[in-house]
Amino acid sequence: MGYSLTLQSQDIHIRKHSNDMNSNSLVSIDDISRDEILDLIERARFFEEHPDQKILDGKVVATLFFEPSTRTRLSFETAVNRLGGRVIGFSDVSTTSSSKGETLKDTIKMVSNYVDLIIMRHYLEGAARYATEVTDVPVINAGDGANQHPSQTMLDLYSISKTQGRLDNLTITMVGDLKYGRTVHSLLMALRYFNPTFHFVACDELKMPKEYKEFCDANGLRYYEHTEFSQDVINQSDILYMTRVQRERFTDIMEYERVKNLYNLHASMLDDSKPNLRVLHPLPRVNEIAQDVDDNPKAYYFEQARNGLYARQAIICKALGIDIYKEAAV
């Protein structure tokens, strides 16, 4: 993915893999190696055992959320607080100078004067990459449009590792919005190191984009596409990754209405599944997972969300170049 793209609303060009990017930034899961992924999982495990530390004393972190978020923003801010740092930022872009026409470049450069780390969610693909090109402060991408969501991917990988005891040789079934779902895009890319078999379950309007299937082909990853959410596919799976059909990604509301309820999971559909199967979901859900699944021992999405705190503590410390094993009080 070495091409360029444009944030048309501000007429700025994004180089997907800029050599100028701060080496501690995390914009795409593609920025980090297999060993770095495994190291972050170990760091997340450390923070699950020792969540309250004071290793960010004196550090200020900006959370810049140009797009609404609840879980991601709160877990990042909780991570900073539990590490002893301080948070500034915004969760409503209408209250910022962006609403007055300030460019993304000016916002980033201004905020960089005050903080040690920027955590940013933006509705435009490539915005986080662009931010790394206009500041020396490390940037963590908390989601950019339908593109990437690497911190979600790390908590997903940590959740998979915890529930399966490994990352290698698993069958991962992704269901629902595979076109706009940045969480499945990032997870797919990260799992290339671990020999997965993918099942993609989606209607034609929401199927996995061509470039991600080409990514699978280029990396020798097996995948199968389905339009039916069949019992056979469920029963083959180690991880069932459900996604919400995201209304905010649709410009045609009629198209959204047509596809929003195509794939729904009920508890009875898990009766003959593998004992190790776990159901994941990046949340929030609407009705793609029925309430009766919540009490099933194979449901893991609420625990998955809790794992986000530990994964994001690990990511923050890595971005700031902190040796947690040396600095943490155990």
PDB file of N, CA, C and O in Angstrom, residues 18-91:
ATOM      1  N   SER A  18       5.405   7.199   5.054  1.00  0.00           N
ATOM      2  CA  SER A  18       6.394   8.260   5.000  1.00  0.00           C
ATOM      3  C   SER A  18       7.612   7.900   5.833  1.00  0.00           C
ATOM      4  O   SER A  18       7.500   7.431   6.955  1.00  0.00           O
ATOM      5  N   ASN A  19       8.786   8.136   5.297  1.00  0.00           N
ATOM      6  CA  ASN A  19      10.006   7.924   6.065  1.00  0.00           C
ATOM      7  C   ASN A  19      10.185   8.970   7.152  1.00  0.00           C
ATOM      8  O   ASN A  19      11.015   8.824   8.036  1.00  0.00           O
ATOM      9  N   ASP A  20       9.380  10.067   7.071  1.00  0.00           N
ATOM     10  CA  ASP A  20       9.493  11.140   8.052  1.00  0.00           C
ATOM     11  C   ASP A  20       8.714  10.848   9.322  1.00  0.00           C
ATOM     12  O   ASP A  20       8.795  11.599  10.283  1.00  0.00           O
ATOM     13  N   MET A  21       7.930   9.779   9.349  1.00  0.00           N
ATOM     14  CA  MET A  21       7.066   9.513  10.491  1.00  0.00           C
ATOM     15  C   MET A  21       7.887   9.219  11.737  1.00  0.00           C
ATOM     16  O   MET A  21       8.879   8.500  11.690  1.00  0.00           O
ATOM     17  N   ASN A  22       7.472   9.781  12.867  1.00  0.00           N
ATOM     18  CA  ASN A  22       8.090   9.470  14.144  1.00  0.00           C
ATOM     19  C   ASN A  22       8.068   7.964  14.353  1.00  0.00           C
ATOM     20  O   ASN A  22       7.033   7.324  14.236  1.00  0.00           O
ATOM     21  N   SER A  23       9.211   7.401  14.661  1.00  0.00           N
ATOM     22  CA  SER A  23       9.321   5.938  14.722  1.00  0.00           C
ATOM     23  C   SER A  23       8.489   5.336  15.848  1.00  0.00           C
ATOM     24  O   SER A  23       8.191   4.143  15.832  1.00  0.00           O
ATOM     25  N   ASN A  24       8.099   6.127  16.831  1.00  0.00           N
ATOM     26  CA  ASN A  24       7.292   5.616  17.926  1.00  0.00           C
ATOM     27  C   ASN A  24       5.795   5.747  17.673  1.00  0.00           C
ATOM     28  O   ASN A  24       4.989   5.303  18.484  1.00  0.00           O
ATOM     29  N   SER A  25       5.417   6.393  16.573  1.00  0.00           N
ATOM     30  CA  SER A  25       4.005   6.525  16.254  1.00  0.00           C
ATOM     31  C   SER A  25       3.414   5.172  15.852  1.00  0.00           C
ATOM     32  O   SER A  25       4.125   4.284  15.374  1.00  0.00           O
ATOM     33  N   LEU A  26       2.098   5.041  16.058  1.00  0.00           N
ATOM     34  CA  LEU A  26       1.374   3.853  15.609  1.00  0.00           C
ATOM     35  C   LEU A  26       0.179   4.316  14.793  1.00  0.00           C
ATOM     36  O   LEU A  26      -0.833   4.756  15.338  1.00  0.00           O
ATOM     37  N   VAL A  27       0.323   4.252  13.479  1.00  0.00           N
ATOM     38  CA  VAL A  27      -0.714   4.716  12.561  1.00  0.00           C
ATOM     39  C   VAL A  27      -1.454   3.539  11.949  1.00  0.00           C
ATOM     40  O   VAL A  27      -2.666   3.544  11.808  1.00  0.00           O
ATOM     41  N   SER A  28      -0.713   2.518  11.583  1.00  0.00           N
ATOM     42  CA  SER A  28      -1.278   1.314  10.981  1.00  0.00           C
ATOM     43  C   SER A  28      -0.653   0.105  11.649  1.00  0.00           C
ATOM     44  O   SER A  28       0.505   0.144  12.071  1.00  0.00           O
ATOM     45  N   ILE A  29      -1.414  -0.959  11.768  1.00  0.00           N
ATOM     46  CA  ILE A  29      -0.844  -2.185  12.329  1.00  0.00           C
ATOM     47  C   ILE A  29       0.280  -2.680  11.431  1.00  0.00           C
ATOM     48  O   ILE A  29       1.168  -3.416  11.865  1.00  0.00           O
ATOM     49  N   ASP A  30       0.290  -2.231  10.183  1.00  0.00           N
ATOM     50  CA  ASP A  30       1.339  -2.603   9.246  1.00  0.00           C
ATOM     51  C   ASP A  30       2.676  -1.943   9.594  1.00  0.00           C
ATOM     52  O   ASP A  30       3.707  -2.298   9.032  1.00  0.00           O
ATOM     53  N   ASP A  31       2.650  -0.984  10.533  1.00  0.00           N
ATOM     54  CA  ASP A  31       3.880  -0.302  10.934  1.00  0.00           C
ATOM     55  C   ASP A  31       4.732  -1.132  11.877  1.00  0.00           C
ATOM     56  O   ASP A  31       5.887  -0.788  12.125  1.00  0.00           O
ATOM     57  N   ILE A  32       4.167  -2.190  12.469  1.00  0.00           N
ATOM     58  CA  ILE A  32       4.905  -2.943  13.481  1.00  0.00           C
ATOM     59  C   ILE A  32       5.072  -4.398  13.061  1.00  0.00           C
ATOM     60  O   ILE A  32       4.252  -4.958  12.341  1.00  0.00           O
ATOM     61  N   SER A  33       6.145  -4.989  13.519  1.00  0.00           N
ATOM     62  CA  SER A  33       6.539  -6.335  13.120  1.00  0.00           C
ATOM     63  C   SER A  33       5.866  -7.393  13.995  1.00  0.00           C
ATOM     64  O   SER A  33       5.214  -7.084  15.003  1.00  0.00           O
ATOM     65  N   ARG A  34       6.068  -8.631  13.612  1.00  0.00           N
ATOM     66  CA  ARG A  34       5.557  -9.752  14.419  1.00  0.00           C
ATOM     67  C   ARG A  34       6.117  -9.705  15.825  1.00  0.00           C
ATOM     68  O   ARG A  34       5.383  -9.861  16.805  1.00  0.00           O
ATOM     69  N   ASP A  35       7.429  -9.479  15.955  1.00  0.00           N
ATOM     70  CA  ASP A  35       8.041  -9.438  17.281  1.00  0.00           C
ATOM     71  C   ASP A  35       7.494  -8.282  18.108  1.00  0.00           C
ATOM     72  O   ASP A  35       7.299  -8.414  19.328  1.00  0.00           O
ATOM     73  N   GLU A  36       7.232  -7.148  17.475  1.00  0.00           N
ATOM     74  CA  GLU A  36       6.666  -6.001  18.195  1.00  0.00           C
ATOM     75  C   GLU A  36       5.246  -6.287  18.653  1.00  0.00           C
ATOM     76  O   GLU A  36       4.841  -5.884  19.747  1.00  0.00           O
ATOM     77  N   ILE A  37       4.478  -6.989  17.833  1.00  0.00           N
ATOM     78  CA  ILE A  37       3.127  -7.387  18.238  1.00  0.00           C
ATOM     79  C   ILE A  37       3.185  -8.290  19.464  1.00  0.00           C
ATOM     80  O   ILE A  37       2.468  -8.078  20.451  1.00  0.00           O
ATOM     81  N   LEU A  38       4.059  -9.287  19.421  1.00  0.00           N
ATOM     82  CA  LEU A  38       4.178 -10.208  20.551  1.00  0.00           C
ATOM     83  C   LEU A  38       4.676  -9.493  21.804  1.00  0.00           C
ATOM     84  O   LEU A  38       4.243  -9.793  22.925  1.00  0.00           O
ATOM     85  N   ASP A  39       5.573  -8.515  21.616  1.00  0.00           N
ATOM     86  CA  ASP A  39       6.063  -7.736  22.752  1.00  0.00           C
ATOM     87  C   ASP A  39       4.935  -6.911  23.367  1.00  0.00           C
ATOM     88  O   ASP A  39       4.802  -6.827  24.592  1.00  0.00           O
ATOM     89  N   LEU A  40       4.094  -6.297  22.527  1.00  0.00           N
ATOM     90  CA  LEU A  40       2.973  -5.515  23.051  1.00  0.00           C
ATOM     91  C   LEU A  40       1.968  -6.400  23.783  1.00  0.00           C
ATOM     92  O   LEU A  40       1.376  -5.980  24.787  1.00  0.00           O
ATOM     93  N   ILE A  41       1.781  -7.625  23.311  1.00  0.00           N
ATOM     94  CA  ILE A  41       0.894  -8.556  24.015  1.00  0.00           C
ATOM     95  C   ILE A  41       1.438  -8.873  25.397  1.00  0.00           C
ATOM     96  O   ILE A  41       0.701  -8.911  26.391  1.00  0.00           O
ATOM     97  N   GLU A  42       2.756  -9.075  25.495  1.00  0.00           N
ATOM     98  CA  GLU A  42       3.368  -9.325  26.801  1.00  0.00           C
ATOM     99  C   GLU A  42       3.257  -8.105  27.707  1.00  0.00           C
ATOM    100  O   GLU A  42       3.022  -8.232  28.913  1.00  0.00           O
ATOM    101  N   ARG A  43       3.407  -6.921  27.130  1.00  0.00           N
ATOM    102  CA  ARG A  43       3.251  -5.695  27.922  1.00  0.00           C
ATOM    103  C   ARG A  43       1.809  -5.549  28.407  1.00  0.00           C
ATOM    104  O   ARG A  43       1.567  -5.118  29.545  1.00  0.00           O
ATOM    105  N   ALA A  44       0.849  -5.892  27.550  1.00  0.00           N
ATOM    106  CA  ALA A  44      -0.552  -5.839  27.963  1.00  0.00           C
ATOM    107  C   ALA A  44      -0.816  -6.810  29.107  1.00  0.00           C
ATOM    108  O   ALA A  44      -1.537  -6.479  30.066  1.00  0.00           O
ATOM    109  N   ARG A  45      -0.225  -7.984  29.026  1.00  0.00           N
ATOM    110  CA  ARG A  45      -0.374  -8.970  30.104  1.00  0.00           C
ATOM    111  C   ARG A  45       0.209  -8.419  31.403  1.00  0.00           C
ATOM    112  O   ARG A  45      -0.376  -8.595  32.487  1.00  0.00           O
ATOM    113  N   PHE A  46       1.339  -7.729  31.312  1.00  0.00           N
ATOM    114  CA  PHE A  46       1.953  -7.114  32.483  1.00  0.00           C
ATOM    115  C   PHE A  46       0.999  -6.097  33.106  1.00  0.00           C
ATOM    116  O   PHE A  46       0.807  -6.069  34.331  1.00  0.00           O
ATOM    117  N   PHE A  47       0.377  -5.259  32.267  1.00  0.00           N
ATOM    118  CA  PHE A  47      -0.506  -4.239  32.801  1.00  0.00           C
ATOM    119  C   PHE A  47      -1.812  -4.828  33.338  1.00  0.00           C
ATOM    120  O   PHE A  47      -2.416  -4.244  34.245  1.00  0.00           O
ATOM    121  N   GLU A  48      -2.249  -5.947  32.817  1.00  0.00           N
ATOM    122  CA  GLU A  48      -3.425  -6.591  33.406  1.00  0.00           C
ATOM    123  C   GLU A  48      -3.120  -7.027  34.840  1.00  0.00           C
ATOM    124  O   GLU A  48      -3.979  -6.947  35.723  1.00  0.00           O
ATOM    125  N   GLU A  49      -1.890  -7.447  35.070  1.00  0.00           N
ATOM    126  CA  GLU A  49      -1.479  -7.859  36.414  1.00  0.00           C
ATOM    127  C   GLU A  49      -1.125  -6.667  37.294  1.00  0.00           C
ATOM    128  O   GLU A  49      -1.272  -6.728  38.525  1.00  0.00           O
ATOM    129  N   HIS A  50      -0.659  -5.561  36.682  1.00  0.00           N
ATOM    130  CA  HIS A  50      -0.215  -4.388  37.437  1.00  0.00           C
ATOM    131  C   HIS A  50      -0.756  -3.122  36.766  1.00  0.00           C
ATOM    132  O   HIS A  50       0.011  -2.331  36.215  1.00  0.00           O
ATOM    133  N   PRO A  51      -2.070  -2.878  36.807  1.00  0.00           N
ATOM    134  CA  PRO A  51      -2.645  -1.784  36.018  1.00  0.00           C
ATOM    135  C   PRO A  51      -2.338  -0.382  36.535  1.00  0.00           C
ATOM    136  O   PRO A  51      -2.330   0.575  35.761  1.00  0.00           O
ATOM    137  N   ASP A  52      -2.123  -0.231  37.828  1.00  0.00           N
ATOM    138  CA  ASP A  52      -1.934   1.096  38.407  1.00  0.00           C
ATOM    139  C   ASP A  52      -0.457   1.388  38.598  1.00  0.00           C
ATOM    140  O   ASP A  52       0.200   0.809  39.477  1.00  0.00           O
ATOM    141  N   GLN A  53       0.075   2.292  37.784  1.00  0.00           N
ATOM    142  CA  GLN A  53       1.478   2.666  37.820  1.00  0.00           C
ATOM    143  C   GLN A  53       1.570   4.189  37.752  1.00  0.00           C
ATOM    144  O   GLN A  53       0.607   4.862  37.402  1.00  0.00           O
ATOM    145  N   LYS A  54       2.731   4.718  38.061  1.00  0.00           N
ATOM    146  CA  LYS A  54       2.950   6.166  38.002  1.00  0.00           C
ATOM    147  C   LYS A  54       4.106   6.495  37.070  1.00  0.00           C
ATOM    148  O   LYS A  54       4.893   7.391  37.323  1.00  0.00           O
ATOM    149  N   ILE A  55       4.169   5.775  35.975  1.00  0.00           N
ATOM    150  CA  ILE A  55       5.321   5.925  35.080  1.00  0.00           C
ATOM    151  C   ILE A  55       5.132   7.021  34.046  1.00  0.00           C
ATOM    152  O   ILE A  55       6.044   7.302  33.272  1.00  0.00           O
ATOM    153  N   LEU A  56       3.956   7.665  34.024  1.00  0.00           N
ATOM    154  CA  LEU A  56       3.753   8.821  33.136  1.00  0.00           C
ATOM    155  C   LEU A  56       3.723  10.129  33.923  1.00  0.00           C
ATOM    156  O   LEU A  56       3.227  11.145  33.424  1.00  0.00           O
ATOM    157  N   ASP A  57       4.256  10.111  35.117  1.00  0.00           N
ATOM    158  CA  ASP A  57       4.280  11.332  35.918  1.00  0.00           C
ATOM    159  C   ASP A  57       4.978  12.457  35.153  1.00  0.00           C
ATOM    160  O   ASP A  57       6.099  12.280  34.659  1.00  0.00           O
ATOM    161  N   GLY A  58       4.309  13.592  35.014  1.00  0.00           N
ATOM    162  CA  GLY A  58       4.867  14.723  34.279  1.00  0.00           C
ATOM    163  C   GLY A  58       4.571  14.706  32.794  1.00  0.00           C
ATOM    164  O   GLY A  58       4.901  15.671  32.092  1.00  0.00           O
ATOM    165  N   LYS A  59       3.938  13.645  32.280  1.00  0.00           N
ATOM    166  CA  LYS A  59       3.611  13.554  30.864  1.00  0.00           C
ATOM    167  C   LYS A  59       2.185  14.046  30.613  1.00  0.00           C
ATOM    168  O   LYS A  59       1.277  13.809  31.409  1.00  0.00           O
ATOM    169  N   VAL A  60       1.989  14.729  29.490  1.00  0.00           N
ATOM    170  CA  VAL A  60       0.673  15.207  29.095  1.00  0.00           C
ATOM    171  C   VAL A  60       0.323  14.571  27.753  1.00  0.00           C
ATOM    172  O   VAL A  60       1.129  14.600  26.812  1.00  0.00           O
ATOM    173  N   VAL A  61      -0.872  14.010  27.662  1.00  0.00           N
ATOM    174  CA  VAL A  61      -1.337  13.313  26.461  1.00  0.00           C
ATOM    175  C   VAL A  61      -2.582  14.018  25.944  1.00  0.00           C
ATOM    176  O   VAL A  61      -3.492  14.339  26.714  1.00  0.00           O
ATOM    177  N   ALA A  62      -2.617  14.267  24.636  1.00  0.00           N
ATOM    178  CA  ALA A  62      -3.788  14.880  24.002  1.00  0.00           C
ATOM    179  C   ALA A  62      -4.635  13.808  23.336  1.00  0.00           C
ATOM    180  O   ALA A  62      -4.123  12.982  22.580  1.00  0.00           O
ATOM    181  N   THR A  63      -5.938  13.808  23.621  1.00  0.00           N
ATOM    182  CA  THR A  63      -6.879  12.940  22.916  1.00  0.00           C
ATOM    183  C   THR A  63      -7.730  13.831  22.015  1.00  0.00           C
ATOM    184  O   THR A  63      -8.563  14.598  22.498  1.00  0.00           O
ATOM    185  N   LEU A  64      -7.481  13.734  20.721  1.00  0.00           N
ATOM    186  CA  LEU A  64      -8.149  14.575  19.733  1.00  0.00           C
ATOM    187  C   LEU A  64      -9.139  13.713  18.948  1.00  0.00           C
ATOM    188  O   LEU A  64      -8.752  12.951  18.056  1.00  0.00           O
ATOM    189  N   PHE A  65     -10.409  13.821  19.291  1.00  0.00           N
ATOM    190  CA  PHE A  65     -11.426  12.974  18.673  1.00  0.00           C
ATOM    191  C   PHE A  65     -12.325  13.827  17.791  1.00  0.00           C
ATOM    192  O   PHE A  65     -13.283  14.439  18.256  1.00  0.00           O
ATOM    193  N   PHE A  66     -11.962  13.845  16.485  1.00  0.00           N
ATOM    194  CA  PHE A  66     -12.727  14.560  15.480  1.00  0.00           C
ATOM    195  C   PHE A  66     -13.983  13.789  15.086  1.00  0.00           C
ATOM    196  O   PHE A  66     -14.799  14.279  14.314  1.00  0.00           O
ATOM    197  N   GLU A  67     -14.099  12.565  15.587  1.00  0.00           N
ATOM    198  CA  GLU A  67     -15.234  11.687  15.301  1.00  0.00           C
ATOM    199  C   GLU A  67     -15.699  11.107  16.630  1.00  0.00           C
ATOM    200  O   GLU A  67     -14.874  10.818  17.500  1.00  0.00           O
ATOM    201  N   PRO A  68     -17.000  10.918  16.846  1.00  0.00           N
ATOM    202  CA  PRO A  68     -17.488  10.438  18.140  1.00  0.00           C
ATOM    203  C   PRO A  68     -16.911   9.079  18.524  1.00  0.00           C
ATOM    204  O   PRO A  68     -16.676   8.210  17.678  1.00  0.00           O
ATOM    205  N   SER A  69     -16.689   8.914  19.820  1.00  0.00           N
ATOM    206  CA  SER A  69     -16.189   7.654  20.353  1.00  0.00           C
ATOM    207  C   SER A  69     -16.538   7.590  21.828  1.00  0.00           C
ATOM    208  O   SER A  69     -16.521   8.611  22.515  1.00  0.00           O
ATOM    209  N   THR A  70     -16.837   6.406  22.303  1.00  0.00           N
ATOM    210  CA  THR A  70     -17.023   6.206  23.739  1.00  0.00           C
ATOM    211  C   THR A  70     -15.954   5.277  24.275  1.00  0.00           C
ATOM    212  O   THR A  70     -15.102   5.673  25.068  1.00  0.00           O
ATOM    213  N   ARG A  71     -15.963   4.009  23.824  1.00  0.00           N
ATOM    214  CA  ARG A  71     -15.042   3.015  24.368  1.00  0.00           C
ATOM    215  C   ARG A  71     -13.587   3.385  24.125  1.00  0.00           C
ATOM    216  O   ARG A  71     -12.759   3.330  25.037  1.00  0.00           O
ATOM    217  N   THR A  72     -13.247   3.739  22.885  1.00  0.00           N
ATOM    218  CA  THR A  72     -11.841   4.002  22.567  1.00  0.00           C
ATOM    219  C   THR A  72     -11.319   5.199  23.354  1.00  0.00           C
ATOM    220  O   THR A  72     -10.247   5.144  23.973  1.00  0.00           O
ATOM    221  N   ARG A  73     -12.078   6.296  23.348  1.00  0.00           N
ATOM    222  CA  ARG A  73     -11.610   7.488  24.058  1.00  0.00           C
ATOM    223  C   ARG A  73     -11.507   7.237  25.556  1.00  0.00           C
ATOM    224  O   ARG A  73     -10.493   7.575  26.180  1.00  0.00           O
ATOM    225  N   LEU A  74     -12.535   6.638  26.151  1.00  0.00           N
ATOM    226  CA  LEU A  74     -12.506   6.425  27.593  1.00  0.00           C
ATOM    227  C   LEU A  74     -11.420   5.445  28.004  1.00  0.00           C
ATOM    228  O   LEU A  74     -10.789   5.608  29.049  1.00  0.00           O
ATOM    229  N   SER A  75     -11.174   4.418  27.199  1.00  0.00           N
ATOM    230  CA  SER A  75     -10.129   3.462  27.573  1.00  0.00           C
ATOM    231  C   SER A  75      -8.744   4.078  27.443  1.00  0.00           C
ATOM    232  O   SER A  75      -7.863   3.836  28.276  1.00  0.00           O
ATOM    233  N   PHE A  76      -8.523   4.910  26.406  1.00  0.00           N
ATOM    234  CA  PHE A  76      -7.243   5.607  26.299  1.00  0.00           C
ATOM    235  C   PHE A  76      -7.056   6.570  27.475  1.00  0.00           C
ATOM    236  O   PHE A  76      -5.976   6.632  28.083  1.00  0.00           O
ATOM    237  N   GLU A  77      -8.094   7.327  27.811  1.00  0.00           N
ATOM    238  CA  GLU A  77      -7.964   8.286  28.900  1.00  0.00           C
ATOM    239  C   GLU A  77      -7.791   7.578  30.240  1.00  0.00           C
ATOM    240  O   GLU A  77      -7.014   8.032  31.098  1.00  0.00           O
ATOM    241  N   THR A  78      -8.491   6.459  30.443  1.00  0.00           N
ATOM    242  CA  THR A  78      -8.295   5.669  31.657  1.00  0.00           C
ATOM    243  C   THR A  78      -6.881   5.115  31.719  1.00  0.00           C
ATOM    244  O   THR A  78      -6.246   5.104  32.795  1.00  0.00           O
ATOM    245  N   ALA A  79      -6.365   4.670  30.567  1.00  0.00           N
ATOM    246  CA  ALA A  79      -4.997   4.156  30.528  1.00  0.00           C
ATOM    247  C   ALA A  79      -3.994   5.217  30.968  1.00  0.00           C
ATOM    248  O   ALA A  79      -3.091   4.952  31.774  1.00  0.00           O
ATOM    249  N   VAL A  80      -4.151   6.448  30.447  1.00  0.00           N
ATOM    250  CA  VAL A  80      -3.245   7.534  30.832  1.00  0.00           C
ATOM    251  C   VAL A  80      -3.370   7.825  32.325  1.00  0.00           C
ATOM    252  O   VAL A  80      -2.362   7.969  33.041  1.00  0.00           O
ATOM    253  N   ASN A  81      -4.589   7.894  32.827  1.00  0.00           N
ATOM    254  CA  ASN A  81      -4.799   8.188  34.243  1.00  0.00           C
ATOM    255  C   ASN A  81      -4.225   7.108  35.148  1.00  0.00           C
ATOM    256  O   ASN A  81      -3.614   7.406  36.175  1.00  0.00           O
ATOM    257  N   ARG A  82      -4.416   5.847  34.762  1.00  0.00           N
ATOM    258  CA  ARG A  82      -3.880   4.757  35.585  1.00  0.00           C
ATOM    259  C   ARG A  82      -2.353   4.720  35.549  1.00  0.00           C
ATOM    260  O   ARG A  82      -1.723   4.162  36.450  1.00  0.00           O
ATOM    261  N   LEU A  83      -1.770   5.323  34.519  1.00  0.00           N
ATOM    262  CA  LEU A  83      -0.308   5.387  34.419  1.00  0.00           C
ATOM    263  C   LEU A  83       0.256   6.673  35.035  1.00  0.00           C
ATOM    264  O   LEU A  83       1.456   6.902  34.982  1.00  0.00           O
ATOM    265  N   GLY A  84      -0.617   7.513  35.584  1.00  0.00           N
ATOM    266  CA  GLY A  84      -0.147   8.691  36.284  1.00  0.00           C
ATOM    267  C   GLY A  84       0.061   9.911  35.420  1.00  0.00           C
ATOM    268  O   GLY A  84       0.648  10.906  35.878  1.00  0.00           O
ATOM    269  N   GLY A  85      -0.402   9.875  34.167  1.00  0.00           N
ATOM    270  CA  GLY A  85      -0.255  11.031  33.291  1.00  0.00           C
ATOM    271  C   GLY A  85      -1.478  11.928  33.338  1.00  0.00           C
ATOM    272  O   GLY A  85      -2.437  11.687  34.082  1.00  0.00           O
ATOM    273  N   ARG A  86      -1.446  12.989  32.527  1.00  0.00           N
ATOM    274  CA  ARG A  86      -2.564  13.920  32.448  1.00  0.00           C
ATOM    275  C   ARG A  86      -3.077  13.980  31.015  1.00  0.00           C
ATOM    276  O   ARG A  86      -2.304  13.817  30.068  1.00  0.00           O
ATOM    277  N   VAL A  87      -4.374  14.239  30.884  1.00  0.00           N
ATOM    278  CA  VAL A  87      -5.033  14.232  29.582  1.00  0.00           C
ATOM    279  C   VAL A  87      -5.623  15.604  29.296  1.00  0.00           C
ATOM    280  O   VAL A  87      -6.264  16.221  30.152  1.00  0.00           O
ATOM    281  N   ILE A  88      -5.377  16.093  28.067  1.00  0.00           N
ATOM    282  CA  ILE A  88      -6.116  17.237  27.545  1.00  0.00           C
ATOM    283  C   ILE A  88      -6.719  16.816  26.210  1.00  0.00           C
ATOM    284  O   ILE A  88      -6.343  15.779  25.661  1.00  0.00           O
ATOM    285  N   GLY A  89      -7.634  17.609  25.686  1.00  0.00           N
ATOM    286  CA  GLY A  89      -8.162  17.263  24.371  1.00  0.00           C
ATOM    287  C   GLY A  89      -9.622  17.588  24.238  1.00  0.00           C
ATOM    288  O   GLY A  89     -10.184  18.374  24.997  1.00  0.00           O
ATOM    289  N   PHE A  90     -10.263  16.939  23.252  1.00  0.00           N
ATOM    290  CA  PHE A  90     -11.673  17.188  22.987  1.00  0.00           C
ATOM    291  C   PHE A  90     -12.318  15.939  22.414  1.00  0.00           C
ATOM    292  O   PHE A  90     -11.658  15.086  21.820  1.00  0.00           O
ATOM    293  N   SER A  91     -13.634  15.854  22.631  1.00  0.00           N
ATOM    294  CA  SER A  91     -14.418  14.755  22.065  1.00  0.00           C
ATOM    295  C   SER A  91     -15.535  15.272  21.182  1.00  0.00           C
ATOM    296  O   SER A  91     -16.302  14.483  20.630  1.00  0.00           O
TER     297      SER A  91
END
